[in-house]
Amino acid sequence: MTGTAPVPFTADDYKARMERAARQAADAGLAGLLVAPGPDLVWLTGYAPPAVTERLTLLLLAAGREPVLVVPTLEAPDAEKATGAPALTLRDWTDGKDPYALTAALLDGRGRFGVSDNAWALHLLGLQQALPGTSYVPLTEALPMLRAVKDAAELERLAAAGAAADAAFEEIRNVRFSGRRESEVAADLAALLRRFGHAQVDFTIVASGPNGANPHHEAGDRRIERGDMVVLDFGGLKDGYGSDTSRTVHVGEPTEEERRVHDLVREAQEAGFRAVRPGAACQDVDRAARAVIAGAGYGEYFIHRTGHGIGVTTHEPPYMIEGEERPLVPGMCFSVEPGVYLPGRFGVRIEDIVTVTEDGGRRLNETEREMVIVD
């Protein structure tokens, strides 16, 4: 089961994104944006180079100017096929020529530019040498909310990715856990995500027993035993958009304490979800979830933020964390994932992706949040 194909993005969609990005850059006092291969380039143009190499590929955006994509000549035919290509101008360069001189001629020689976070230092230093009067700031710092508010088509893809992850959980809860290695269950999860339409699996955390106290534990050779709590956290990309969900299951009957901690995390997750509404600060979501856990005496064991944004990557702004006062806006999508981690014993995490609506929030994951017993 992979579901129906999503409505494709159009050249007009990418044109609107590039115009909005250039406008936001100007509003932030920037001369423009320099976007290297990676998720920002895909989101803005639909173009992903066939391979990321030392050859310069760079999208130049500035308000009031047509977007320009600088590409190596040998990759220009692929760039021309990108859906967003009709909304920009291609400028190609051949091996043996200086791509920085070509790019410098298109930029304000004394401007301050936002640069995508994954741009190579090699290329940034090359531009600085060609234009010593320029300065640069990371895109996440300059325009952290550039991709944060999703349109209807993006929300549809995120919802489909969430439903596919839910389907994977409904299947994995029926497999045998006891006596198997964490890595074997993780492989099952990865196969299920692909079966339900994921083109890319980013992570399949299977953290059993004491390993559950490590939020980013990598599935290993530990054999899962009866009596173990098992944290499952998994996700990836489906049709270019992310999934990320966590559920904590128990092999056999739990102890009273294990059930109590699981119920506590479930209550905290619900509190975080109920704090989602337009105009609320990102930190309000974190505060709501954290207050439940701290109030029960487990505050020191909740050791990470409550959530992160999700879109064309599985982790991106906004972040649900103390000190983030940015207001929630309809169309934002992020995780709500409180947890309790008891060193040497067990951990519990429950996570849904949530989108902000006009009057509150909507979950994109709907699998059971009560404790699930597995064999």
Coordinates of C-alpha atoms in Angstrom, one line a residue:
M1 CA 0.0 0.0 0.0
T2 CA 1.5 3.3 -1.1
G3 CA -1.6 5.5 -1.4
T4 CA -2.5 7.8 -4.3
A5 CA 0.2 10.0 -5.8
P6 CA 0.1 13.6 -4.5
V7 CA -0.8 16.5 -6.7
P8 CA 2.6 17.6 -8.3
F9 CA 4.0 21.0 -7.6
T10 CA 4.0 23.3 -10.6
A11 CA 6.5 25.9 -11.9
D12 CA 4.1 28.6 -10.5
D13 CA 4.4 27.0 -7.1
Y14 CA 8.2 27.2 -7.2
K15 CA 8.1 30.8 -8.6
A16 CA 5.9 31.9 -5.7
R17 CA 8.3 30.3 -3.2
M18 CA 11.3 32.0 -4.8
E19 CA 9.6 35.3 -4.8
R20 CA 8.5 34.9 -1.2
A21 CA 12.1 34.0 -0.2
A22 CA 13.6 37.0 -2.0
R23 CA 11.0 39.3 -0.4
Q24 CA 11.7 37.9 3.1
A25 CA 15.4 38.3 2.5
A26 CA 14.9 42.0 1.6
D27 CA 12.7 42.5 4.7
A28 CA 15.5 41.0 6.8
G29 CA 18.0 43.6 5.4
L30 CA 19.8 41.1 3.1
A31 CA 21.0 41.7 -0.4
G32 CA 19.8 38.3 -1.3
L33 CA 20.0 34.5 -0.8
L34 CA 22.6 32.0 -2.0
V35 CA 21.2 28.5 -2.0
A36 CA 23.4 25.5 -2.5
P37 CA 22.3 21.9 -3.3
G38 CA 20.2 20.5 -0.5
P39 CA 16.6 20.7 0.9
D40 CA 16.3 24.4 0.4
L41 CA 17.2 24.2 -3.3
V42 CA 14.7 21.3 -3.8
W43 CA 12.0 23.2 -2.0
L44 CA 12.6 26.4 -3.9
T45 CA 13.1 25.0 -7.4
G46 CA 12.4 21.3 -7.5
Y47 CA 16.0 20.7 -8.6
A48 CA 18.3 18.2 -6.9
P49 CA 21.6 17.8 -8.7
P50 CA 22.5 14.2 -9.8
A51 CA 25.5 14.3 -7.4
V52 CA 26.8 16.9 -5.0
T53 CA 30.4 17.5 -6.1
E54 CA 33.1 20.2 -5.8
R55 CA 31.6 22.0 -8.8
L56 CA 29.7 25.1 -7.8
T57 CA 25.9 25.0 -8.1
L58 CA 24.2 28.0 -6.5
L59 CA 20.7 29.6 -6.7
L60 CA 20.9 33.4 -6.5
L61 CA 17.7 35.2 -5.2
A62 CA 17.2 38.9 -4.7
A63 CA 14.1 41.0 -4.5
G64 CA 13.2 42.6 -7.9
R65 CA 15.5 40.4 -9.9
E66 CA 14.9 37.2 -11.8
P67 CA 16.3 34.2 -10.0
V68 CA 19.5 32.8 -11.4
L69 CA 20.8 29.2 -11.0
V70 CA 24.5 28.8 -11.6
V71 CA 25.3 25.3 -12.7
P72 CA 28.2 23.3 -14.2
T73 CA 27.6 22.9 -18.0
L74 CA 27.6 19.1 -17.7
E75 CA 24.6 19.3 -15.3
A76 CA 22.7 22.0 -17.1
P77 CA 20.5 19.5 -19.0
D78 CA 19.3 18.0 -15.7
A79 CA 18.7 21.5 -14.3
E80 CA 16.6 22.5 -17.3
K81 CA 14.3 19.6 -16.6
A82 CA 13.5 20.7 -13.0
T83 CA 9.9 21.8 -12.5
G84 CA 10.9 25.2 -11.3
A85 CA 13.3 25.9 -14.2
P86 CA 10.9 28.0 -16.3
A87 CA 10.8 30.5 -13.4
L88 CA 14.5 31.1 -13.4
T89 CA 17.5 31.8 -15.6
L90 CA 20.3 29.2 -15.9
R91 CA 23.9 30.4 -16.1
D92 CA 26.3 27.5 -16.8
W93 CA 30.0 27.3 -16.5
T94 CA 32.5 24.9 -18.0
D95 CA 35.5 23.2 -16.4
G96 CA 38.5 25.4 -16.5
K97 CA 36.5 28.6 -16.1
D98 CA 36.2 30.5 -12.8
P99 CA 32.6 29.9 -11.4
Y100 CA 33.2 32.5 -8.7
A101 CA 33.9 35.3 -11.2
L102 CA 30.7 34.4 -13.0
T103 CA 28.7 34.4 -9.8
A104 CA 30.3 37.5 -8.4
A105 CA 29.2 39.5 -11.5
L106 CA 25.6 38.7 -10.6
L107 CA 25.9 39.9 -6.9
D108 CA 26.0 43.1 -5.0
G109 CA 29.7 43.5 -4.2
R110 CA 29.1 45.0 -0.8
G111 CA 25.9 43.0 0.1
R112 CA 25.1 40.8 3.1
F113 CA 23.7 37.5 2.0
G114 CA 21.8 34.6 3.6
V115 CA 23.5 31.3 2.7
S116 CA 21.9 27.9 3.0
D117 CA 23.3 26.0 5.9
N118 CA 24.8 23.1 3.9
A119 CA 26.8 25.3 1.5
W120 CA 30.4 24.2 1.2
A121 CA 33.1 26.3 2.9
L122 CA 35.0 25.9 -0.4
H123 CA 32.4 27.8 -2.3
L124 CA 31.7 30.4 0.3
L125 CA 35.5 31.2 0.6
G126 CA 35.7 31.3 -3.2
L127 CA 33.0 34.0 -3.3
Q128 CA 34.5 35.9 -0.5
Q129 CA 37.8 36.0 -2.3
A130 CA 36.0 37.3 -5.5
L131 CA 33.9 39.8 -3.5
P132 CA 35.8 40.8 -0.4
G133 CA 33.2 43.4 0.5
T134 CA 30.4 40.9 1.0
S135 CA 29.3 39.2 4.2
Y136 CA 27.2 36.1 5.0
V137 CA 24.8 34.8 7.5
P138 CA 23.4 31.2 7.8
L139 CA 19.9 30.9 6.3
T140 CA 18.5 29.3 9.5
E141 CA 19.7 32.3 11.4
A142 CA 18.5 34.9 8.9
L143 CA 15.2 33.3 7.8
P144 CA 14.5 30.5 10.2
M145 CA 10.8 30.4 9.2
L146 CA 11.4 30.3 5.5
R147 CA 9.9 26.8 5.1
A148 CA 8.0 26.7 8.3
V149 CA 4.4 27.5 7.1
K150 CA 3.1 24.8 4.8
D151 CA 0.6 25.3 2.1
A152 CA -2.3 22.9 1.5
A153 CA -0.4 20.7 -0.9
E154 CA 2.5 20.4 1.5
L155 CA 0.1 19.6 4.4
E156 CA -1.4 16.8 2.3
R157 CA 2.0 15.2 1.7
L158 CA 2.9 15.5 5.4
A159 CA -0.5 13.9 6.4
A160 CA 0.1 11.1 3.9
A161 CA 3.6 10.5 5.3
G162 CA 2.2 10.4 8.8
A163 CA -0.5 7.9 7.8
A164 CA 2.2 5.7 6.2
A165 CA 4.2 5.8 9.5
D166 CA 1.1 4.9 11.4
A167 CA 0.5 1.9 9.1
A168 CA 4.1 0.8 9.8
F169 CA 3.4 0.9 13.5
E170 CA 0.2 -1.1 13.3
E171 CA 2.2 -3.8 11.5
I172 CA 5.3 -3.7 13.8
R173 CA 3.2 -4.1 16.9
N174 CA 2.2 -7.6 15.7
V175 CA 5.7 -8.9 15.1
R176 CA 7.7 -10.9 17.8
F177 CA 10.0 -8.7 19.9
S178 CA 11.2 -11.0 22.7
G179 CA 14.3 -13.0 21.8
R180 CA 15.1 -10.8 18.8
R181 CA 17.9 -8.2 18.4
E182 CA 17.0 -4.5 18.3
S183 CA 18.6 -4.3 14.9
E184 CA 16.2 -7.0 13.5
V185 CA 13.1 -5.1 14.6
A186 CA 14.7 -1.9 13.2
A187 CA 15.1 -3.6 9.9
D188 CA 11.5 -4.7 10.0
L189 CA 10.5 -1.1 10.6
A190 CA 12.6 0.2 7.8
A191 CA 11.0 -2.4 5.4
L192 CA 7.5 -1.4 6.5
L193 CA 8.2 2.3 6.0
R194 CA 9.3 1.5 2.4
R195 CA 6.3 -0.8 1.9
F196 CA 4.0 2.0 2.8
G197 CA 5.5 4.5 0.4
H198 CA 8.6 6.0 2.0
A199 CA 11.4 6.5 -0.6
Q200 CA 13.9 7.4 2.2
V201 CA 14.2 6.0 5.8
D202 CA 16.0 8.4 8.0
F203 CA 15.9 6.6 11.3
T204 CA 14.5 3.5 13.0
I205 CA 15.3 3.7 16.7
V206 CA 14.5 0.5 18.6
A207 CA 15.7 1.1 22.2
S208 CA 14.9 -1.8 24.6
G209 CA 15.2 -1.9 28.4
P210 CA 18.0 0.3 29.7
N211 CA 18.8 1.4 26.1
G212 CA 15.5 3.3 26.2
A213 CA 17.0 5.8 28.5
N214 CA 19.1 7.1 25.6
P215 CA 16.8 9.2 23.4
H216 CA 19.0 8.7 20.3
H217 CA 20.0 5.1 20.8
E218 CA 21.0 3.3 17.7
A219 CA 19.5 -0.1 17.3
G220 CA 22.2 -2.7 18.2
D221 CA 22.7 -6.3 19.0
R222 CA 21.0 -6.3 22.4
R223 CA 18.4 -9.1 22.5
I224 CA 15.0 -7.8 23.6
E225 CA 13.6 -9.6 26.7
R226 CA 10.3 -10.1 28.2
G227 CA 9.7 -7.3 30.7
D228 CA 11.4 -4.7 28.5
M229 CA 10.0 -1.4 27.7
V230 CA 10.9 -0.6 24.0
V231 CA 11.0 2.9 22.6
L232 CA 10.2 2.9 18.8
D233 CA 11.0 6.2 17.0
F234 CA 11.0 6.1 13.2
G235 CA 10.5 8.2 10.1
G236 CA 11.8 9.3 6.7
L237 CA 10.6 10.9 3.5
K238 CA 7.5 10.0 1.5
D239 CA 6.9 12.0 -1.7
G240 CA 9.5 14.5 -0.5
Y241 CA 8.0 15.2 2.9
G242 CA 8.8 13.8 6.3
S243 CA 7.3 11.5 8.9
D244 CA 8.5 11.1 12.5
T245 CA 6.5 9.3 15.2
S246 CA 7.4 7.5 18.5
R247 CA 5.5 4.9 20.5
T248 CA 6.7 3.0 23.5
V249 CA 5.6 -0.6 23.7
H250 CA 6.1 -3.2 26.5
V251 CA 7.1 -6.9 26.0
G252 CA 4.7 -8.7 28.3
E253 CA 2.9 -7.2 31.3
P254 CA 4.5 -4.0 32.7
T255 CA 5.1 -3.2 36.3
E256 CA 3.0 -0.6 38.1
E257 CA 5.8 1.9 37.8
E258 CA 6.3 1.4 34.1
R259 CA 2.6 1.9 33.5
R260 CA 2.6 5.0 35.7
V261 CA 5.5 6.6 33.8
H262 CA 4.0 5.7 30.5
D263 CA 0.7 7.3 31.5
L264 CA 2.6 10.4 32.7
V265 CA 4.3 10.8 29.3
R266 CA 0.9 10.3 27.6
E267 CA -0.6 13.0 29.7
A268 CA 2.3 15.3 29.0
Q269 CA 2.0 14.7 25.3
E270 CA -1.7 15.5 25.4
A271 CA -1.0 18.7 27.3
G272 CA 1.6 19.8 24.7
F273 CA -0.9 19.1 22.0
R274 CA -3.6 21.1 23.7
A275 CA -1.3 24.1 24.0
V276 CA -1.1 24.3 20.2
R277 CA -3.1 27.2 18.8
P278 CA -2.4 30.3 16.6
G279 CA -0.6 33.0 18.5
A280 CA 0.8 30.8 21.2
A281 CA 4.5 30.9 21.6
C282 CA 6.6 27.8 20.6
Q283 CA 7.8 27.7 24.2
D284 CA 4.2 27.4 25.4
V285 CA 4.1 23.9 23.9
D286 CA 7.3 22.9 25.7
R287 CA 6.1 24.4 29.0
A288 CA 2.7 22.6 28.9
A289 CA 4.3 19.2 28.4
R290 CA 7.2 19.8 30.8
A291 CA 4.9 21.0 33.6
V292 CA 3.1 17.7 33.7
I293 CA 6.3 15.7 34.0
A294 CA 7.9 18.1 36.4
G295 CA 4.8 18.1 38.5
A296 CA 5.0 14.4 39.0
G297 CA 8.7 14.6 40.1
Y298 CA 10.3 13.4 36.9
G299 CA 11.4 16.8 35.5
E300 CA 15.1 16.0 35.6
Y301 CA 14.5 13.0 33.4
F302 CA 12.9 14.9 30.5
I303 CA 16.2 15.8 28.8
H304 CA 15.3 17.2 25.4
R305 CA 13.1 19.8 23.8
T306 CA 9.4 19.0 23.3
G307 CA 9.4 19.3 19.5
H308 CA 11.0 20.2 16.2
G309 CA 9.6 21.3 12.8
I310 CA 9.2 18.9 9.9
G311 CA 8.8 19.3 6.2
V312 CA 11.2 18.4 3.4
T313 CA 13.6 17.4 6.2
T314 CA 12.6 15.5 9.3
H315 CA 14.2 18.2 11.6
E316 CA 13.9 21.9 10.9
P317 CA 12.6 25.1 12.5
P318 CA 10.4 25.9 14.5
Y319 CA 11.5 24.3 17.7
M320 CA 9.3 23.8 20.7
I321 CA 11.7 24.8 23.4
E322 CA 12.0 27.2 26.3
G323 CA 13.1 30.6 25.1
E324 CA 11.6 30.3 21.6
E325 CA 8.9 33.1 21.7
R326 CA 8.1 32.9 18.0
P327 CA 4.3 32.7 17.7
L328 CA 2.6 29.6 16.1
V329 CA 1.0 30.2 12.8
P330 CA -1.6 28.1 10.9
G331 CA 0.3 25.7 8.6
M332 CA 3.3 25.2 10.8
C333 CA 4.1 21.5 11.4
F334 CA 6.1 20.1 14.2
S335 CA 6.5 17.2 16.6
V336 CA 5.2 17.0 20.2
E337 CA 7.3 14.4 21.8
P338 CA 7.9 14.5 25.6
G339 CA 9.8 11.7 27.2
V340 CA 11.1 10.4 30.5
Y341 CA 14.4 8.6 30.6
L342 CA 15.5 6.7 33.7
P343 CA 19.2 5.9 33.4
G344 CA 20.1 2.2 33.5
R345 CA 16.4 1.2 33.6
F346 CA 14.0 2.3 30.8
G347 CA 12.7 5.2 28.8
V348 CA 9.3 6.3 27.4
R349 CA 8.6 8.7 24.5
I350 CA 5.3 9.4 22.7
E351 CA 5.4 11.5 19.6
D352 CA 3.0 12.9 17.1
I353 CA 3.4 15.3 14.2
V354 CA 1.0 18.2 14.8
T355 CA -0.1 21.0 12.4
V356 CA -1.4 24.4 13.6
T357 CA -5.0 25.1 12.4
E358 CA -7.1 28.2 12.5
D359 CA -8.4 27.4 15.9
G360 CA -6.0 24.9 17.5
G361 CA -4.0 21.9 16.3
R362 CA -4.5 18.7 14.3
R363 CA -2.5 15.5 14.8
L364 CA -1.0 13.8 11.8
N365 CA -0.4 10.6 13.7
E366 CA -3.4 8.6 15.1
T367 CA -2.1 5.3 16.4
E368 CA -2.9 4.2 19.9
R369 CA -1.2 6.2 22.7
E370 CA -2.1 3.9 25.5
M371 CA 0.6 1.3 26.3
V372 CA 0.7 -1.4 23.7
I373 CA 1.7 -4.9 24.9
V374 CA 3.8 -6.9 22.4
D375 CA 5.1 -10.5 22.5

